[in-house]
Amino acid sequence: MGEKIIGIDLGTTNSVVSVVVGGEPIVIQNQEGNRITPSVVSWTKEKEILVGEPAKRRAILDPLNTVYESKRFIGRKFSEVRDIIGRVSYKVVEDDKGDAVFDIPNAGKLVRPEEVGAHILRKLKEAAESYLGEKIQKAVITVPAYFNERQRQATKMAGKLAGLEVVRVLNEPTAAALAYGLDKKENAKILVYDFGGGTFDVSILEGGDGVIEVKATAGDSFLGGANIDERIMEWLIEEFKKETGIDLRNDKTALQRLKDAAEQAKKELSFKMETEISLPFITIDPATKQPLHLQKKLTRARLEQMIEDIIDRTLEIVKKALADANLKPEEIDDVVLVGGSTRIPLVQQKIKEFFGKEPHKGVNPDEVVAIGAAIQGSILSGEKKDILLIDVTPLSLGIETYGGAMTVLIPRNTPIPVRKCETFTTVSDFQTEVEIKVYQGESPIAKENKLLGTFRLTGIPPAPRGVPQIEVCFDIDADGILHVTAKDKATGKEQSITVQPSSGLTEEEVKKMLEEYEKHKDEYERKKKLIELKNQLDQIIYPIEKLLKESPDKFTEEERKELEKLVVESRKVIETSTDLNEVEKKLEEARQLATKYAEKLYRATQGGKDNNNNKGSEGGEGPIDAKPVD
Ligand code: AMP
């Protein structure tokens, strides 16, 4: 058995560390004796760095030097988070690389989100070391299913900074399924409903015979308990304004206290029908210079009114995941609840109504993800070796091919790790280079998707178009990182890229692209058809064009005129037309002429071996023209 690997749920709001001892996962208490550690770091004037509970306590006193919810910023560009920097009380700025970093006065420098993560991880690592009485060097860390490559890499970096080798970046819902014991069931399908402090994730997983497979994932990384706290805060602020005319929004210290009180009230209302919110000395009346107090009663019914739409939004995302997995609610065997916000009675009630059964409550929703990470750690350390884990790609991955088409190599929701190869060819005679442009998204037009990276394969031996065979392989590793290689089969020459951490998609982009796709599905289909027809037209025109150029004497004057007209008009249609009918008409005309001159064309192409119709070359795969390099 290898060395111990701990499992860490590095959460937006709270973090948890767990380890498998003697075959059983154990949640480790932190230095303050708590099983959950707030994901908060605070810098004091004396440059002391506080982490967890002591940091959270300082948040009220020192909002500028206390960082919470730093997970929202990890691995993200400043431009991606501009909208949310106003929601935190510390200062988020742009560094010279365009990344979102924290300007913490007491730190005396800009602090990266990875560093904040590292402080939290180090605390948990030390707690585990003192519990186990041995040094810990390896960890499995969980991330939301929608984290992109950049966010995953940054999470790994946080581990490294804390002195931990992150042996696996595991999706949170997958971890939950492991803790639930899905691998031990017989062909069960579960839905993991993860409603935490800052993110909402839903995953559908299927398990049995020691295997867990993720069928679909969907989510919103800006939907969580904090949104509920904000609703309560807003209500308190408005009520206070009505009574006193004072807007507490301008008072950072008051806001921090309101936030804590709002969260506290929310939690209490999960168990009680009403609660009293009391914030003495919340501010000073500017007119009388007297201290003012905030005192409000909140009932569960009132809270439910305030937040019903938030919970309905989670169910919309659930519907999307079900549609992706092609399942009806009644086909789900169990709904596993993850995240503190699933303790809200209205959440449980709505889930019950939707699925027609009670959600599963066997595992503590705060700890289930860390426990799953610990189980994964024990699998990797060799302690447990009977499970295989499969995650899925959230969006399709492919390359740009002739005519600007997106040719998908890995469709969305494909289980990873995965390797897929396809053979492509050139579109021009004696083309010695191809450019491989890697895209992610659902549009059949490559350009409408997100460009992940570009590289060139050069040194292809000159040959007529359609002859070279270029094998393009997509490899997604277990951490969700994509490697693309292109190889010229004749020479064995190879080029590759790993999609750089700075080029992934943010969760909102993924969401937006999927929404776009749904909205424009018909338009996409039309464009796809257009590209297909244009490609067919090109296939017919090309040999004619070539023959006219190389051996014009094969035709009579009249024949030549007819064919030249066809070529010119077809080229124009290929270049400019957006009208399906027009392309179809031209294609029909080209087909007729090609048939008319079939014999001459055939004889001519025999000599030059123009291979542009060699469907089913290797492995039955039709070669798809790679985009030519100008
Ligand atoms: P997590 O990200 O899983 O740690 O979840 C933390 C979120 O759960 C925070 O927004 C908490 O306020 C919320 N939470 C914790 N306990 C409760 C509770 N009893 N009722 C409602 N929300 C809760």
XYZ file of C-alpha atoms and ligand atoms in Angstrom:
653
model
C 0.000 0.000 0.000
C 1.246 3.462 -0.906
C 1.415 6.557 1.271
C -1.812 8.119 2.493
C -3.642 10.426 0.113
C -6.065 12.842 1.751
C -9.258 14.100 0.142
C -10.059 17.801 0.287
C -13.266 19.594 -0.603
C -11.921 23.097 -1.234
C -15.272 24.853 -1.134
C -16.375 28.373 -1.945
C -17.680 28.877 1.577
C -16.268 25.983 3.574
C -13.617 23.327 3.177
C -13.406 19.819 4.572
C -10.586 17.258 4.769
C -11.086 13.518 4.974
C -8.976 10.377 4.811
C -9.655 6.656 4.624
C -8.342 4.781 7.642
C -8.770 1.040 7.848
C -11.133 1.113 4.896
C -13.404 3.769 6.425
C -13.508 7.441 5.439
C -13.045 9.785 8.403
C -13.660 13.537 8.480
C -10.745 15.183 10.260
C -11.313 17.943 12.808
C -9.385 21.150 12.324
C -7.219 22.926 14.900
C -10.327 24.540 16.408
C -12.063 21.188 16.748
C -14.497 21.725 13.849
C -15.221 19.383 10.976
C -15.756 22.225 8.529
C -13.321 25.092 7.998
C -14.519 28.406 6.551
C -12.631 29.125 3.313
C -11.527 32.503 4.634
C -8.043 34.049 5.010
C -7.280 37.289 6.832
C -4.105 39.385 7.102
C -3.505 41.333 10.329
C -1.555 44.590 10.679
C 1.301 42.552 12.141
C 1.362 40.555 8.880
C 0.013 37.507 10.638
C -2.102 35.300 8.376
C -5.243 33.830 9.914
C -7.131 31.005 8.263
C -10.598 29.536 8.789
C -12.734 30.364 11.842
C -10.395 33.062 13.274
C -10.263 34.720 9.842
C -14.044 34.624 9.435
C -14.404 36.360 12.822
C -12.201 39.202 11.597
C -14.225 39.663 8.444
C -16.504 42.105 10.229
C -13.721 44.122 11.800
C -11.410 44.197 8.855
C -13.292 43.663 5.591
C -10.479 44.972 3.378
C -7.939 42.471 4.656
C -10.155 39.405 4.800
C -10.735 37.255 1.743
C -13.762 34.930 1.516
C -15.234 33.091 -1.501
C -11.849 33.325 -3.220
C -12.833 30.239 -5.235
C -14.940 32.548 -7.387
C -11.721 34.148 -8.624
C -9.310 31.237 -8.908
C -7.979 30.716 -12.414
C -10.017 33.575 -13.800
C -9.268 36.690 -15.792
C -10.208 40.026 -14.298
C -12.468 40.669 -17.277
C -14.485 37.554 -16.423
C -15.166 38.588 -12.854
C -15.699 42.316 -13.284
C -19.405 41.902 -12.530
C -18.887 40.270 -9.171
C -16.052 42.234 -7.624
C -18.591 44.626 -6.142
C -20.130 41.766 -4.185
C -17.082 41.183 -2.009
C -15.787 43.607 0.577
C -12.095 43.221 -0.275
C -10.457 44.677 -3.348
C -10.128 42.628 -6.532
C -7.788 44.082 -9.153
C -6.223 43.132 -12.464
C -2.564 42.117 -12.481
C -0.216 42.607 -15.426
C -1.255 39.269 -16.918
C -4.921 40.254 -16.816
C -5.661 37.832 -13.970
C -7.975 38.628 -11.066
C -5.916 39.120 -7.891
C -6.556 40.614 -4.468
C -5.141 43.911 -3.282
C -4.774 43.306 0.437
C -3.280 46.317 2.261
C -1.929 44.309 5.223
C -0.313 41.718 2.969
C 1.778 44.483 1.433
C 1.425 42.896 -1.991
C -1.067 41.573 -4.468
C -2.309 38.162 -3.367
C -3.302 35.578 -5.960
C -6.407 33.402 -5.435
C -4.111 30.360 -5.592
C -2.260 31.681 -2.542
C -5.489 32.055 -0.616
C -6.385 28.485 -1.596
C -2.926 27.379 -0.488
C -3.368 28.864 2.992
C -6.619 26.947 3.433
C -5.117 23.737 2.061
C -2.066 24.033 4.291
C -4.253 24.339 7.365
C -6.197 21.222 6.375
C -2.993 19.352 5.518
C -1.582 20.159 8.961
C -4.802 19.059 10.650
C -4.554 15.743 8.808
C -0.891 15.352 9.703
C -1.511 15.867 13.381
C -4.486 13.482 13.288
C -2.583 10.755 11.434
C 0.782 11.400 13.060
C 2.551 11.281 9.710
C 3.598 13.676 6.941
C 1.090 14.073 4.119
C 2.304 14.889 0.629
C -0.528 13.934 -1.660
C -4.140 14.975 -2.017
C -7.203 14.610 -4.168
C -8.906 17.998 -4.459
C -12.442 18.468 -5.723
C -13.703 21.203 -8.042
C -17.133 22.006 -9.513
C -17.889 19.975 -12.625
C -17.940 23.168 -14.667
C -14.442 24.322 -13.779
C -12.433 24.856 -16.965
C -8.823 23.887 -17.566
C -7.467 27.143 -16.238
C -9.423 26.883 -12.991
C -8.327 23.261 -12.560
C -4.679 24.152 -13.150
C -4.911 27.011 -10.662
C -6.408 24.642 -8.077
C -3.491 22.269 -8.640
C -1.142 25.207 -8.187
C -2.803 26.073 -4.870
C -2.041 22.523 -3.743
C 1.552 22.823 -4.858
C 1.969 26.074 -2.946
C 0.676 24.271 0.143
C 3.258 21.511 -0.304
C 0.775 19.030 -1.694
C 0.992 17.062 -4.870
C -2.521 17.064 -6.275
C -2.771 13.560 -7.649
C -6.273 14.076 -8.982
C -8.628 16.967 -9.561
C -12.001 15.325 -9.016
C -15.415 16.700 -9.912
C -17.473 17.345 -6.811
C -20.583 15.410 -7.925
C -18.452 12.420 -8.842
C -16.977 12.504 -5.362
C -20.477 12.614 -3.908
C -21.484 9.538 -5.916
C -18.457 7.683 -4.588
C -19.379 8.561 -1.025
C -22.952 7.472 -1.688
C -21.549 4.095 -2.749
C -22.874 4.153 -6.283
C -20.128 1.765 -7.333
C -21.599 -0.930 -5.108
C -25.121 -0.689 -6.509
C -26.480 -2.692 -9.357
C -27.097 -0.505 -12.386
C -28.369 2.449 -10.391
C -28.836 5.966 -11.700
C -28.480 8.837 -9.282
C -28.758 12.566 -9.562
C -26.401 14.609 -7.419
C -28.005 17.901 -6.457
C -25.196 20.061 -5.084
C -26.402 23.360 -3.709
C -23.512 24.905 -1.791
C -22.534 28.369 -0.699
C -21.486 29.720 -4.064
C -22.185 27.163 -6.758
C -24.930 24.887 -7.980
C -24.066 21.674 -9.774
C -26.167 18.803 -10.926
C -24.851 15.534 -12.261
C -26.433 12.339 -13.371
C -24.349 9.281 -12.713
C -24.778 5.643 -13.403
C -23.103 2.952 -11.384
C -22.737 -0.728 -10.929
C -20.162 -3.508 -10.928
C -17.444 -1.291 -9.520
C -17.857 1.417 -12.134
C -19.209 4.942 -11.849
C -19.987 6.805 -15.005
C -21.066 10.433 -15.264
C -23.864 10.669 -17.820
C -24.419 14.401 -17.789
C -23.539 17.515 -15.871
C -24.979 20.999 -15.762
C -24.612 23.863 -13.373
C -24.343 27.499 -12.517
C -21.310 28.676 -10.630
C -23.085 31.796 -9.448
C -26.002 30.180 -7.717
C -25.693 29.243 -4.073
C -26.530 29.933 -0.469
C -24.842 33.331 -0.796
C -27.585 34.412 -3.238
C -30.126 33.559 -0.567
C -28.142 35.517 2.041
C -28.129 38.462 -0.366
C -31.916 38.354 -0.689
C -32.262 38.525 3.085
C -29.650 41.296 3.262
C -31.456 43.298 0.608
C -34.690 42.923 2.501
C -33.041 44.049 5.764
C -31.413 47.032 4.057
C -34.686 48.099 2.456
C -36.633 47.705 5.686
C -34.013 49.694 7.569
C -34.075 52.396 4.925
C -37.858 52.637 5.134
C -37.614 53.123 8.875
C -34.629 55.438 9.140
C -33.879 56.758 5.664
C -30.336 55.450 6.007
C -28.802 53.251 3.310
C -26.488 50.701 4.896
C -25.060 49.754 1.489
C -22.392 52.414 1.878
C -21.113 51.022 5.165
C -18.819 48.044 4.633
C -18.723 47.048 8.260
C -22.496 47.132 8.512
C -22.743 45.053 5.325
C -20.486 42.382 6.745
C -22.587 42.163 9.896
C -25.773 42.057 7.829
C -24.342 39.239 5.754
C -23.532 37.153 8.808
C -26.909 37.858 10.387
C -28.690 36.986 7.147
C -26.878 33.661 6.891
C -27.549 32.899 10.530
C -31.270 33.639 10.130
C -31.445 31.469 7.004
C -29.851 28.531 8.786
C -32.178 28.879 11.768
C -35.200 28.935 9.487
C -34.244 25.479 8.250
C -35.219 24.213 11.695
C -37.549 26.903 13.095
C -40.629 28.643 11.710
C -39.467 32.143 12.622
C -36.395 33.937 13.844
C -35.341 37.272 15.275
C -32.583 39.244 13.554
C -30.943 41.646 15.961
C -28.038 43.928 15.099
C -27.439 46.495 17.843
C -25.419 49.623 16.982
C -25.590 48.927 13.275
C -24.905 52.586 12.504
C -25.072 56.130 13.850
C -27.906 58.482 13.004
C -26.149 61.377 11.243
C -28.770 63.844 12.494
C -28.955 62.946 16.179
C -25.545 61.218 16.441
C -27.361 58.476 18.318
C -26.594 54.795 17.644
C -29.273 52.932 15.674
C -30.266 49.293 16.051
C -31.720 46.876 13.561
C -34.357 44.488 14.841
C -36.482 42.347 12.527
C -38.550 39.205 12.640
C -38.341 36.839 9.682
C -40.657 33.871 9.179
C -39.926 30.770 7.153
C -42.920 31.532 4.923
C -41.580 35.023 4.137
C -38.122 33.607 3.397
C -39.621 31.003 1.085
C -41.401 33.738 -0.860
C -38.112 35.608 -1.197
C -36.151 32.660 -2.543
C -38.607 30.471 -4.430
C -37.332 31.672 -7.818
C -33.759 30.757 -6.861
C -34.825 27.206 -6.086
C -36.869 27.021 -9.268
C -33.740 28.005 -11.181
C -31.937 24.986 -9.751
C -34.747 22.765 -10.990
C -34.490 24.236 -14.483
C -30.832 23.158 -14.495
C -31.891 19.711 -13.232
C -34.263 19.459 -16.221
C -31.454 20.310 -18.602
C -29.205 17.588 -17.184
C -32.052 15.068 -17.417
C -32.662 16.024 -21.039
C -28.957 15.639 -21.791
C -28.913 12.185 -20.239
C -32.182 11.374 -22.020
C -33.885 10.441 -18.774
C -37.209 11.194 -17.116
C -37.335 12.199 -13.440
C -38.884 8.846 -12.505
C -35.928 6.981 -13.997
C -33.614 8.390 -11.303
C -33.201 5.878 -8.487
C -31.929 8.332 -5.894
C -31.333 12.050 -5.526
C -28.212 12.678 -3.452
C -28.113 15.999 -1.634
C -24.800 17.839 -1.374
C -24.019 21.255 0.104
C -25.343 23.099 3.146
C -28.134 24.798 1.204
C -29.906 21.473 0.667
C -30.873 21.681 4.344
C -33.481 24.299 3.385
C -36.895 22.627 3.723
C -38.262 24.269 0.552
C -35.369 22.773 -1.438
C -36.165 19.292 -0.194
C -39.879 19.806 -0.751
C -39.396 20.950 -4.351
C -37.085 18.046 -5.107
C -39.635 15.652 -3.659
C -42.398 17.161 -5.790
C -40.277 17.039 -8.905
C -39.013 13.477 -8.566
C -42.018 12.027 -6.760
C -39.841 10.683 -3.959
C -37.847 11.762 -0.933
C -34.228 12.678 -1.630
C -31.566 10.418 -0.154
C -30.269 11.669 3.179
C -27.731 9.040 4.155
C -24.619 11.181 3.887
C -23.977 14.497 5.631
C -24.341 17.105 2.857
C -21.413 19.177 4.175
C -19.010 16.253 4.216
C -20.051 14.002 1.375
C -17.712 15.559 -1.213
C -14.604 15.398 0.990
C -15.443 11.793 1.872
C -15.673 10.934 -1.822
C -12.317 12.632 -2.415
C -10.794 10.553 0.384
C -12.214 7.384 -1.164
C -10.716 8.399 -4.526
C -7.429 9.037 -2.683
C -7.502 5.557 -1.239
C -8.136 4.107 -4.701
C -5.122 6.000 -6.064
C -2.885 5.007 -3.171
C -3.718 1.397 -3.892
C -5.743 0.863 -0.751
C -8.906 0.419 -2.766
C -8.735 -0.532 -6.398
C -12.106 -1.651 -7.572
C -13.551 1.519 -9.081
C -13.055 3.278 -12.332
C -14.154 6.880 -12.540
C -15.564 8.498 -15.590
C -16.381 12.170 -16.042
C -17.778 13.890 -19.119
C -16.823 16.790 -21.393
C -19.283 19.671 -21.030
C -19.003 20.849 -24.682
C -18.006 19.297 -28.005
C -14.373 19.495 -29.082
C -13.202 19.501 -32.669
C -11.205 21.187 -35.408
C -11.972 23.557 -38.231
C -12.175 21.794 -41.574
C -12.666 22.889 -45.146
C -15.298 25.558 -45.621
C -15.050 26.673 -41.997
C -16.918 23.657 -40.672
C -16.551 22.427 -37.121
C -15.668 18.754 -37.298
C -16.287 17.263 -33.881
C -13.866 14.639 -32.606
C -15.244 14.411 -29.099
C -18.972 15.140 -28.722
C -20.188 16.773 -25.564
C -20.977 14.559 -22.601
C -18.353 12.014 -23.673
C -16.882 10.207 -20.656
C -13.248 11.122 -19.937
C -10.409 10.216 -20.022
C -10.859 9.712 -23.747
C -8.746 9.467 -26.900
C -10.242 9.888 -30.365
C -8.424 9.992 -33.694
C -9.579 10.818 -37.175
C -7.777 11.000 -40.495
C -7.902 14.165 -42.568
C -6.337 15.196 -45.829
C -5.300 18.291 -47.793
C -7.534 20.441 -49.992
C -4.934 21.815 -52.423
C -2.429 20.082 -54.623
C 1.092 20.039 -53.242
C -0.007 21.553 -49.982
C 2.827 21.026 -47.511
C 1.275 22.514 -44.381
C -2.006 22.265 -42.572
C -3.225 24.463 -39.802
C -5.024 22.702 -36.987
C -7.451 24.962 -35.183
C -8.973 23.450 -32.078
C -12.441 24.629 -31.095
C -14.898 23.953 -28.304
C -18.653 24.418 -28.729
C -21.839 23.266 -30.397
C -22.029 25.374 -33.555
C -21.259 23.628 -36.874
C -19.422 26.810 -37.858
C -16.004 26.600 -36.234
C -15.627 30.353 -35.880
C -18.775 30.607 -33.802
C -17.190 28.345 -31.200
C -14.395 29.107 -28.782
C -10.915 28.814 -30.264
C -8.780 26.871 -27.807
C -5.531 26.756 -29.728
C -3.854 26.650 -33.119
C -0.804 24.902 -34.493
C 0.715 23.941 -37.821
C 1.895 20.650 -39.135
C 4.558 21.366 -41.733
C 6.778 19.299 -43.978
C 4.034 17.242 -45.570
C 5.546 15.754 -48.764
C 3.993 17.467 -51.807
C 1.166 15.395 -53.246
C -2.122 15.926 -55.039
C -4.958 17.005 -52.809
C -6.654 14.189 -50.984
C -3.575 11.999 -50.924
C -1.762 12.927 -47.686
C -3.185 11.307 -44.588
C -3.049 13.408 -41.486
C -4.119 11.769 -38.307
C -5.466 14.133 -35.683
C -5.863 12.803 -32.154
C -7.634 14.378 -29.195
C -6.643 13.165 -25.788
C -8.404 14.319 -22.643
C -6.694 13.182 -19.481
C -8.360 12.357 -16.193
C -8.015 15.973 -15.047
C -9.914 17.222 -18.098
C -6.877 18.691 -19.843
C -6.824 18.396 -23.627
C -3.829 17.349 -25.735
C -4.085 17.513 -29.518
C -1.640 15.903 -31.933
C -1.484 15.865 -35.713
C 0.634 13.322 -37.526
C 1.486 12.914 -41.183
C 1.153 9.178 -41.679
C 3.620 9.104 -44.578
C 6.545 10.655 -42.728
C 5.522 10.069 -39.136
C 6.084 13.764 -38.512
C 4.090 15.015 -35.563
C 3.033 18.292 -33.949
C 1.006 18.793 -30.824
C -0.416 21.236 -28.338
C -1.767 21.015 -24.848
C -4.558 23.431 -24.420
C -3.005 26.202 -22.413
C -4.550 26.926 -19.065
C -5.322 30.472 -20.168
C -7.535 29.363 -22.990
C -10.357 27.422 -21.382
C -13.958 28.432 -21.180
C -15.518 29.912 -18.118
C -18.634 28.316 -16.722
C -20.754 31.217 -17.912
C -19.351 30.810 -21.399
C -20.244 27.135 -21.368
C -23.713 28.008 -20.179
C -24.087 30.765 -22.734
C -22.883 28.581 -25.572
C -25.295 25.805 -24.698
C -28.131 28.322 -24.528
C -27.075 29.801 -27.865
C -27.002 26.335 -29.326
C -30.533 25.569 -28.132
C -31.787 28.908 -29.455
C -30.161 28.643 -32.864
C -30.393 24.904 -33.409
C -32.323 25.253 -36.687
C -30.014 27.948 -37.981
C -27.027 25.767 -37.099
C -28.535 22.854 -38.992
C -29.033 25.085 -42.022
C -25.452 26.343 -41.912
C -24.173 22.813 -41.554
C -26.144 21.747 -44.598
C -24.803 24.772 -46.485
C -21.211 23.775 -45.763
C -21.899 20.173 -46.735
C -23.440 21.157 -50.065
C -20.621 23.576 -50.815
C -18.104 20.840 -50.095
C -19.924 18.507 -52.460
C -19.928 21.205 -55.101
C -16.209 21.763 -54.629
C -15.578 18.038 -55.003
C -17.248 18.112 -58.417
C -15.781 21.391 -59.615
C -12.224 20.769 -58.585
C -11.285 18.074 -61.129
C -13.062 20.026 -63.871
C -11.131 23.150 -62.992
C -7.917 21.212 -62.982
C -8.571 19.575 -66.289
C -9.502 22.862 -67.947
C -6.211 24.298 -66.789
C -3.952 21.359 -67.528
C -5.434 19.946 -70.713
C -7.876 22.414 -72.254
C -7.477 20.696 -75.624
C -9.531 17.763 -74.371
C -12.651 19.847 -74.941
C -14.216 21.659 -77.852
C -14.492 25.417 -77.661
C -18.159 25.135 -76.807
C -17.649 22.499 -74.132
C -14.919 24.581 -72.573
C -17.162 27.622 -72.422
C -19.906 25.643 -70.754
C -17.567 24.195 -68.155
C -15.738 27.441 -67.488
C -19.051 29.129 -66.851
C -19.933 26.384 -64.393
C -16.604 26.706 -62.599
C -16.804 30.488 -62.276
C -20.387 30.439 -61.075
C -19.793 27.566 -58.690
C -16.751 29.240 -57.168
C -18.812 32.359 -56.640
C -21.580 30.365 -54.968
C -19.047 28.583 -52.755
C -17.415 31.836 -51.743
C -20.432 34.028 -51.158
C -23.773 32.257 -51.111
C -25.800 31.863 -47.951
C -28.828 30.560 -49.806
C -29.376 26.808 -49.545
C -31.560 26.731 -52.675
C -28.997 28.522 -54.751
C -26.233 26.115 -53.688
C -28.492 23.137 -54.268
C -29.354 24.367 -57.762
C -25.726 24.896 -58.660
C -24.823 21.489 -57.279
C -27.500 19.846 -59.401
C -26.228 21.671 -62.476
C -22.652 20.639 -61.707
C -23.730 17.029 -61.256
C -25.450 17.036 -64.623
C -22.430 18.486 -66.405
C -20.081 16.137 -64.600
C -22.210 13.247 -65.777
C -22.283 14.627 -69.280
C -18.495 14.814 -69.384
C -17.960 11.833 -67.137
C -15.890 9.898 -69.572
C -13.431 12.675 -70.319
C -13.121 13.574 -66.676
C -12.638 9.994 -65.668
C -9.905 9.368 -68.164
C -8.125 12.551 -67.182
C -8.188 11.878 -63.463
C -6.942 8.337 -63.883
C -3.549 9.598 -64.959
C -3.146 12.218 -62.250
C -4.738 10.056 -59.552
C -6.813 12.759 -58.123
C -8.163 11.268 -54.999
C -10.836 13.622 -54.034
C -13.557 11.071 -53.688
C -11.750 8.383 -51.783
C -14.381 7.721 -49.151
C -13.531 4.945 -46.760
C -9.784 4.924 -46.931
C -8.456 3.722 -43.619
C -10.660 2.118 -41.058
C -13.686 3.032 -43.124
C -13.202 6.687 -42.319
C -13.832 9.187 -45.076
C -11.041 11.707 -45.205
C -12.196 15.170 -44.319
C -10.313 18.009 -45.860
C -8.232 19.895 -43.380
C -8.209 23.630 -43.746
C -5.568 24.664 -46.229
C -2.785 26.951 -45.162
C -2.547 30.008 -47.337
P -21.137 24.390 1.396
O -20.645 25.161 0.216
O -21.578 23.022 1.070
O -20.225 24.457 2.576
O -22.487 25.092 1.826
C -22.456 26.247 2.541
C -23.758 26.945 2.341
O -24.785 26.208 2.981
C -23.757 28.307 2.942
O -24.413 29.218 2.093
C -24.515 28.094 4.211
O -25.146 29.264 4.644
C -25.523 27.063 3.788
N -26.086 26.337 4.928
C -25.419 25.635 5.885
N -26.287 25.125 6.771
C -27.527 25.524 6.380
C -28.832 25.351 6.891
N -29.057 24.677 8.023
N -29.867 25.894 6.223
C -29.669 26.607 5.104
N -28.460 26.808 4.569
C -27.404 26.292 5.196
